[in-house]
mmCIF file of C-alpha atoms and ligand atoms in Angstrom:
data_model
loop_
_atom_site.group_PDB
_atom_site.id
_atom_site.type_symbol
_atom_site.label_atom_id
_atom_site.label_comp_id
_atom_site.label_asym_id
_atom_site.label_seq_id
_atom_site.Cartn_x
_atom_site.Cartn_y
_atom_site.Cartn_z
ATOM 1 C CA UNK A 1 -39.843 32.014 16.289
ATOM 2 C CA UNK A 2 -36.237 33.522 17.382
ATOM 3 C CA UNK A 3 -35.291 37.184 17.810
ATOM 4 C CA UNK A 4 -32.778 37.628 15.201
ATOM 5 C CA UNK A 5 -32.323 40.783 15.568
ATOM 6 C CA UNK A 6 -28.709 40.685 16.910
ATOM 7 C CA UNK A 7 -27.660 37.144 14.867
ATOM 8 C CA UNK A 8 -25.752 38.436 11.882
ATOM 9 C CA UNK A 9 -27.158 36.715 8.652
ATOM 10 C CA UNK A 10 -25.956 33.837 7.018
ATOM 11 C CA UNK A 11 -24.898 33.381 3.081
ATOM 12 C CA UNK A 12 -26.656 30.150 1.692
ATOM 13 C CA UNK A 13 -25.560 28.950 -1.670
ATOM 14 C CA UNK A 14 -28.246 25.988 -4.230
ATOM 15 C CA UNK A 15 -26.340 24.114 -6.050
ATOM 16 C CA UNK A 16 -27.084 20.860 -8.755
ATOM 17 C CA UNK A 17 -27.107 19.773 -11.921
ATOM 18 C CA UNK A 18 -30.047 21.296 -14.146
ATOM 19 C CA UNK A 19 -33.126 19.170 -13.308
ATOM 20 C CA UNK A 20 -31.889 18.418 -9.841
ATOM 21 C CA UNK A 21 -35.043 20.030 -8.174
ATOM 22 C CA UNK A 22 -33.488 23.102 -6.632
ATOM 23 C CA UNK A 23 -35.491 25.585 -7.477
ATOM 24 C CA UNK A 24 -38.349 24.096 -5.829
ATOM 25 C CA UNK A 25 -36.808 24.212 -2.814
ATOM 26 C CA UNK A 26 -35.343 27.749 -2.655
ATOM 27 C CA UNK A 27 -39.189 29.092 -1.741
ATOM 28 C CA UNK A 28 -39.769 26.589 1.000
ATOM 29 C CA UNK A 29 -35.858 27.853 2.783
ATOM 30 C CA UNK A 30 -36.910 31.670 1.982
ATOM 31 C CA UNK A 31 -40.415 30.689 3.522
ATOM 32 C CA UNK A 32 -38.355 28.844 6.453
ATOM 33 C CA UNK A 33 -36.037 31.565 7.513
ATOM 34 C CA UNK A 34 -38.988 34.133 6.899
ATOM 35 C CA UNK A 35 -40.962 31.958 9.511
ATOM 36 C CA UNK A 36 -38.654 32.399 12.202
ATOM 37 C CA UNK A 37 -37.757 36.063 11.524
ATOM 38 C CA UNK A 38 -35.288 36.324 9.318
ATOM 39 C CA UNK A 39 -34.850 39.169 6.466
ATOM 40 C CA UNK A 40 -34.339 36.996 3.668
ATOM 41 C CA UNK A 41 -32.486 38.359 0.219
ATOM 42 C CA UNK A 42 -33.228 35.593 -2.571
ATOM 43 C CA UNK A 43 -30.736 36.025 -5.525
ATOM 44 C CA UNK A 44 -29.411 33.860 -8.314
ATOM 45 C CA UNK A 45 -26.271 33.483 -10.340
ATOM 46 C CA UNK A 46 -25.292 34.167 -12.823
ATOM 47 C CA UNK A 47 -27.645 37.357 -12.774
ATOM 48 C CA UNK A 48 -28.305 38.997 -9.391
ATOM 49 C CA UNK A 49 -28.057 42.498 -10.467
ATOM 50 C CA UNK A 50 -29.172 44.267 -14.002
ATOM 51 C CA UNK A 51 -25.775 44.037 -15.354
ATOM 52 C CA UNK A 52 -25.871 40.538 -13.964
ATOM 53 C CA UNK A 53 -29.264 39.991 -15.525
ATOM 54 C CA UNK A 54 -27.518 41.372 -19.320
ATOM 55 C CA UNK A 55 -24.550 38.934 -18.648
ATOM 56 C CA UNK A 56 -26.869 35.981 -17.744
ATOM 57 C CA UNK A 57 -28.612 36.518 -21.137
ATOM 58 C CA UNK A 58 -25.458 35.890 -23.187
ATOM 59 C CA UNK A 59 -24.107 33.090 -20.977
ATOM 60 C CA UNK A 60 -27.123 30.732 -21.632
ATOM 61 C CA UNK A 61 -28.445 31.856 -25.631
ATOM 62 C CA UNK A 62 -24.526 32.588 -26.744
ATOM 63 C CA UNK A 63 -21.968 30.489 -27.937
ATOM 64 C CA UNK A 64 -18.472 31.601 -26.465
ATOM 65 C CA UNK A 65 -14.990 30.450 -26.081
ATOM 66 C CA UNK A 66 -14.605 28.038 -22.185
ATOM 67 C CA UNK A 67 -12.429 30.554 -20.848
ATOM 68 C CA UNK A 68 -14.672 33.651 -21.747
ATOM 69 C CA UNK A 69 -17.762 32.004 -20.216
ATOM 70 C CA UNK A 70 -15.834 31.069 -17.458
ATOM 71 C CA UNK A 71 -14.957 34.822 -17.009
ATOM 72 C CA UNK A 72 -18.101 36.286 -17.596
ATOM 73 C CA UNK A 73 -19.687 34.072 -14.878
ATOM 74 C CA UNK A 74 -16.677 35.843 -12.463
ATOM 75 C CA UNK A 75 -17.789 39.191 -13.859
ATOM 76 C CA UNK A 76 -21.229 38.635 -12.946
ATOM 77 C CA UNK A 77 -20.334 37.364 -9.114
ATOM 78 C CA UNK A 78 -18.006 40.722 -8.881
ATOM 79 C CA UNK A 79 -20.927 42.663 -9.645
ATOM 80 C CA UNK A 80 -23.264 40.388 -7.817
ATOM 81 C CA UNK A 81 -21.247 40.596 -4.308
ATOM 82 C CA UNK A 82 -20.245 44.115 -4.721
ATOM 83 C CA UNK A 83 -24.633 45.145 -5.275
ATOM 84 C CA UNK A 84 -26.307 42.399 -3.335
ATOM 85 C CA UNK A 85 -24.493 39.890 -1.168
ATOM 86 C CA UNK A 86 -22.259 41.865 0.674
ATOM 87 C CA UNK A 87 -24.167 44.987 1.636
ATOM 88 C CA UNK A 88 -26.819 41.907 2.127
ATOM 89 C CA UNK A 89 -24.676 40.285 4.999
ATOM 90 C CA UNK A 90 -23.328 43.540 6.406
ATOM 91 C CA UNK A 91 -26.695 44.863 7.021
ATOM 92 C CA UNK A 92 -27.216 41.257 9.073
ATOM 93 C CA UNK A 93 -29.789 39.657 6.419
ATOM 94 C CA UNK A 94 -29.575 36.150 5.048
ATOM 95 C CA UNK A 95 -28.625 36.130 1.766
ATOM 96 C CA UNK A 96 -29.815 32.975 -0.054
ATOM 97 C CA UNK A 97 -28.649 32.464 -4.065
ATOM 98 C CA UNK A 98 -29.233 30.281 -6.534
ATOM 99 C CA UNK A 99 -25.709 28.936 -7.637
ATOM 100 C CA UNK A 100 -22.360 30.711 -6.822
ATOM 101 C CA UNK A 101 -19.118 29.653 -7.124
ATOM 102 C CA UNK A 102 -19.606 25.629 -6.870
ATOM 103 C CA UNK A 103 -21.234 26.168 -9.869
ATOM 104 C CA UNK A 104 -18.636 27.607 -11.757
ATOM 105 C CA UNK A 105 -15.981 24.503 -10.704
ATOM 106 C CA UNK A 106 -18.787 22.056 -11.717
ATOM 107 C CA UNK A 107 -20.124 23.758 -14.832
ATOM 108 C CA UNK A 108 -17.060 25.106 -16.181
ATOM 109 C CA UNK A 109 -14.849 23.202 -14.862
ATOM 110 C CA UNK A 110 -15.987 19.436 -14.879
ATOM 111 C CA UNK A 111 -18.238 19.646 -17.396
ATOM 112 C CA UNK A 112 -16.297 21.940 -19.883
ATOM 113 C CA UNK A 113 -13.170 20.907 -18.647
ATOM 114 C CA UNK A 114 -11.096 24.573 -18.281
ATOM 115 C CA UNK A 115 -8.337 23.445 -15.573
ATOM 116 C CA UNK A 116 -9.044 24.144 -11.878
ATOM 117 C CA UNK A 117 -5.857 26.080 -11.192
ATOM 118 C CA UNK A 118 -7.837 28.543 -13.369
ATOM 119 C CA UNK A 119 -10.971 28.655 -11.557
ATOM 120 C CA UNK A 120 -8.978 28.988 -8.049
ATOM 121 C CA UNK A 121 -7.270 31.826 -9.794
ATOM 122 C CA UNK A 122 -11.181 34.053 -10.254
ATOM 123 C CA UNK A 123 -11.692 33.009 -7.162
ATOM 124 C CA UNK A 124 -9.080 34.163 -5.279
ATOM 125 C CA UNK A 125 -9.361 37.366 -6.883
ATOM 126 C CA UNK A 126 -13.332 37.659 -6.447
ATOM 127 C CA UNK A 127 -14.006 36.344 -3.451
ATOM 128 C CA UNK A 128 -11.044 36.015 -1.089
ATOM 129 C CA UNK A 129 -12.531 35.856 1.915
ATOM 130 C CA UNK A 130 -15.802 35.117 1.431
ATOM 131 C CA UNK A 131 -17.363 31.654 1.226
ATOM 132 C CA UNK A 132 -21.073 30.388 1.702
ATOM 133 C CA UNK A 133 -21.851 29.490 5.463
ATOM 134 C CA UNK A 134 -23.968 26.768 3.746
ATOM 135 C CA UNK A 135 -24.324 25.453 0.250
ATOM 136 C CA UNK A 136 -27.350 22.731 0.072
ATOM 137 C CA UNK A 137 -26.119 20.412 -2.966
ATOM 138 C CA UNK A 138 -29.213 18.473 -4.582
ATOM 139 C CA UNK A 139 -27.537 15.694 -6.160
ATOM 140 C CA UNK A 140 -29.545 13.060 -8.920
ATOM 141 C CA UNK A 141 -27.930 11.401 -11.844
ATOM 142 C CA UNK A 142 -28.380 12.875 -14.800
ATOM 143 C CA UNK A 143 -31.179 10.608 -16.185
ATOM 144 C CA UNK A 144 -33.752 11.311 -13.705
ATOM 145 C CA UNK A 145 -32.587 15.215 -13.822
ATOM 146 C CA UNK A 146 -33.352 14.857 -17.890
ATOM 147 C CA UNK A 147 -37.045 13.516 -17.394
ATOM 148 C CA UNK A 148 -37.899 16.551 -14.619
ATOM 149 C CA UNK A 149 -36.547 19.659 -17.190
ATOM 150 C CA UNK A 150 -39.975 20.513 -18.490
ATOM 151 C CA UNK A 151 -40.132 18.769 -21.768
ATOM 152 C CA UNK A 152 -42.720 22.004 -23.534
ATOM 153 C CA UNK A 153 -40.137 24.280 -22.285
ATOM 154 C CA UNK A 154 -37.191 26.116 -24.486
ATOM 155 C CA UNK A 155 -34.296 24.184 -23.172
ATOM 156 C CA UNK A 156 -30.910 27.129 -22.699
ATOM 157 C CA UNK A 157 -27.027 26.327 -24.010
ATOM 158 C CA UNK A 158 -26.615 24.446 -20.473
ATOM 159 C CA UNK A 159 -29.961 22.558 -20.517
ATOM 160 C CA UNK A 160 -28.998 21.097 -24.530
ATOM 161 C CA UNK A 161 -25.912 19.294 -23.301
ATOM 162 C CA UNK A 162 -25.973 15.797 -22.748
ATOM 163 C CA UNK A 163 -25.528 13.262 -19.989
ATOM 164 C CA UNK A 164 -22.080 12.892 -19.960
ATOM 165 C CA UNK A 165 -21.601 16.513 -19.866
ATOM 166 C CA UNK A 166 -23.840 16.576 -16.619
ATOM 167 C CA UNK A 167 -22.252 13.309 -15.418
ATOM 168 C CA UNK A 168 -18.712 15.188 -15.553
ATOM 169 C CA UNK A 169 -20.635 18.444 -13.749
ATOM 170 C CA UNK A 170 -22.243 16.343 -10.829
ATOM 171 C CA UNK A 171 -18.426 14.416 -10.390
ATOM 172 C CA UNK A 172 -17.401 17.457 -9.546
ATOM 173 C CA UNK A 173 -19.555 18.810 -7.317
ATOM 174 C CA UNK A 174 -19.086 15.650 -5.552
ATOM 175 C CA UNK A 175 -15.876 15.824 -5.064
ATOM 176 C CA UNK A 176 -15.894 19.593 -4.146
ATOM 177 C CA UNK A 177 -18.768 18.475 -1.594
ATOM 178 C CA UNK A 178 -16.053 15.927 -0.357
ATOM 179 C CA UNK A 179 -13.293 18.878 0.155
ATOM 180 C CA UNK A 180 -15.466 21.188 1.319
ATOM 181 C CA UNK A 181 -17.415 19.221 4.553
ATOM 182 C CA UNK A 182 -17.888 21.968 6.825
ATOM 183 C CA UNK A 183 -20.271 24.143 4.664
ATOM 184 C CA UNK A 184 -21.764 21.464 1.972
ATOM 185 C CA UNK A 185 -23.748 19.224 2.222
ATOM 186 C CA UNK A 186 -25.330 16.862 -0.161
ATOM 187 C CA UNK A 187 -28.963 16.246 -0.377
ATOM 188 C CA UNK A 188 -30.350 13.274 -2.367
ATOM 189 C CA UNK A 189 -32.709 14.477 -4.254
ATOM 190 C CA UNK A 190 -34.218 11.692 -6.161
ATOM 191 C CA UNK A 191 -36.697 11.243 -3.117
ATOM 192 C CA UNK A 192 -40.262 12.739 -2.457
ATOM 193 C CA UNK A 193 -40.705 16.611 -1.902
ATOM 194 C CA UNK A 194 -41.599 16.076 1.830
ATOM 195 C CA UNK A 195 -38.745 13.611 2.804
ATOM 196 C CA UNK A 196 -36.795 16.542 1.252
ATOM 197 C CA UNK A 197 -38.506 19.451 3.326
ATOM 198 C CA UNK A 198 -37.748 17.433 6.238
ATOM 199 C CA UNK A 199 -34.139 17.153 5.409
ATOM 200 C CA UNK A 200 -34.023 20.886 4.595
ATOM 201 C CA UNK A 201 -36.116 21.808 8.115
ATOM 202 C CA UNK A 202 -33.103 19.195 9.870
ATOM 203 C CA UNK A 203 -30.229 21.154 8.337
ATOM 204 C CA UNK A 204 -31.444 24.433 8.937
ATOM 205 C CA UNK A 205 -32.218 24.462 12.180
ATOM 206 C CA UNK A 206 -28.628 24.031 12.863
ATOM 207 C CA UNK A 207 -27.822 27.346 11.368
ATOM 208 C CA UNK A 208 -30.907 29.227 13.097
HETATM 209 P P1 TYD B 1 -30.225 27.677 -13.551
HETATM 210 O O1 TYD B 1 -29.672 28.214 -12.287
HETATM 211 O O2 TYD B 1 -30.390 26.201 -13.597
HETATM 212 O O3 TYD B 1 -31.548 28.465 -13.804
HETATM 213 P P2 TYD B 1 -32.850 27.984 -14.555
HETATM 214 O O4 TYD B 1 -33.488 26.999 -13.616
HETATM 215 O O5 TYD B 1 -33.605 29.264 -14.712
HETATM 216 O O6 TYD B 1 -32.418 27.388 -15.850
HETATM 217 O O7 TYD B 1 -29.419 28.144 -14.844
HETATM 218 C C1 TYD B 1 -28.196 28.686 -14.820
HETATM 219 C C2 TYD B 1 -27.278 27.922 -15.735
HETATM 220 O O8 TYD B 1 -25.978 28.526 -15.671
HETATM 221 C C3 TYD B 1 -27.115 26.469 -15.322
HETATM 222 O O9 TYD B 1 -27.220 25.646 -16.469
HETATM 223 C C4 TYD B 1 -25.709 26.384 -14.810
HETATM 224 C C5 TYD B 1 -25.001 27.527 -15.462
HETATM 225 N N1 TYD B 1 -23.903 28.091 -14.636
HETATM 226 C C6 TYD B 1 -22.587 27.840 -14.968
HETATM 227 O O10 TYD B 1 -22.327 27.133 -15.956
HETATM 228 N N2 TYD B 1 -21.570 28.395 -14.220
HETATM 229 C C7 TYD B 1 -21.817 29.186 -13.148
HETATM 230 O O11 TYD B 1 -20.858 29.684 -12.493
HETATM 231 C C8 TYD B 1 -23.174 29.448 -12.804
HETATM 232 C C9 TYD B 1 -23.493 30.336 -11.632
HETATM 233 C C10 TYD B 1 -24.208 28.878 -13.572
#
């Protein structure tokens, strides 16, 4: 256990293709950082706040134009950083969230193909100066993400696409994980749960 009393908190970012096994492991970092006395804020995107939560329900049931979904995912990370990651940070808690901005280059932008200049464009003007200190990237190919989304389950807008779609979203993030070294890093997530939590355990104590 630290004191963390005086460490300001850190802003930790999940990202993956759907399937990739992330949301298993967002309990076991919350229960990490909780271990060694953290104040822990878990939060997803899009969603995050109850407008958030409205705009999350028509991004993954509702057809839309690229460039509207693209927006709306910016609308709900305005809203999301203005309620819950910023006064988050600035009261010196760790803010961990389920997808943020990589999302939106690898989602929107790889797999639906709306040009990059555009994405740097929202995120200029939504986040200027604020970037995750760490964003854990699960990376699988696509075909072993397919078999884990829970086959009895109602599969969302995202979840219904097919391989190449995710193939084109998982490029992406690769090559944003490439540009971006100092804050992401790429976990392989095709191996057992444990090997994982020992990976995770490795990484974070860096940050702790
Ligand atoms: P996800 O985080 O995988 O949640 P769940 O496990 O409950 O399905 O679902 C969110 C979906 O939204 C996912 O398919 C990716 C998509 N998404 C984007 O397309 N762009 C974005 O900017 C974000 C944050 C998410």
């Amino acid at each position: 256990m630290t004191d963390s009393s005086a460490a300001p908190g850190k802003f930790i970012t999940f990202e993956g293709i759907d399937g990739a096994g992330k949301s298993t492991h967002i309990a076991y970092v919350v229960a990490l950082l909780e271990k060694h006395g953290k104040t822990v804020v878990s939060t997803r995107e899009p969603g995050g706040t109850a407008l958030g939560e409205k705009l999350r329900a028509l991004l993954l049931h509702e057809k839309m134009h690229l460039e509207t979904e693209a927006l709306l995912m910016f609308a709900s990370r305005r809203e999301h950083l203005a309620q819950v990651i910023e006064p988050g940070l600035a009261r010196g808690d760790w803010v961990v969230s389920d997808r943020f901005t990589d999302a939106s280059f690898a989602y929107q932008g790889g797999g639906r193909g709306l040009e990059r200049a555009k994405l740097e464009a929202l995120e200029q003007w939504v986040h200027p100066r604020r970037q995750p200190d760490l964003t854990l990237l699960f990376d699988v190919p696509p075909g072993v993400a397919r078999a884990r989304l829970d086959a009895t389950r109602t599969l969302d807008k995202f979840e219904q696409e097919q391989a190449d779609f995710f193939s084109a979203c998982r490029a992406e993030y690769l090559r944003r994980a490439a540009q971006f070294p100092e804050r992401m890093v790429v976990i392989d997530s095709t191996v057992s749960i444990e090997e994982t939590r020992a990976r995770l355990a490795e990484i974070l104590q860096k940050l702790l």
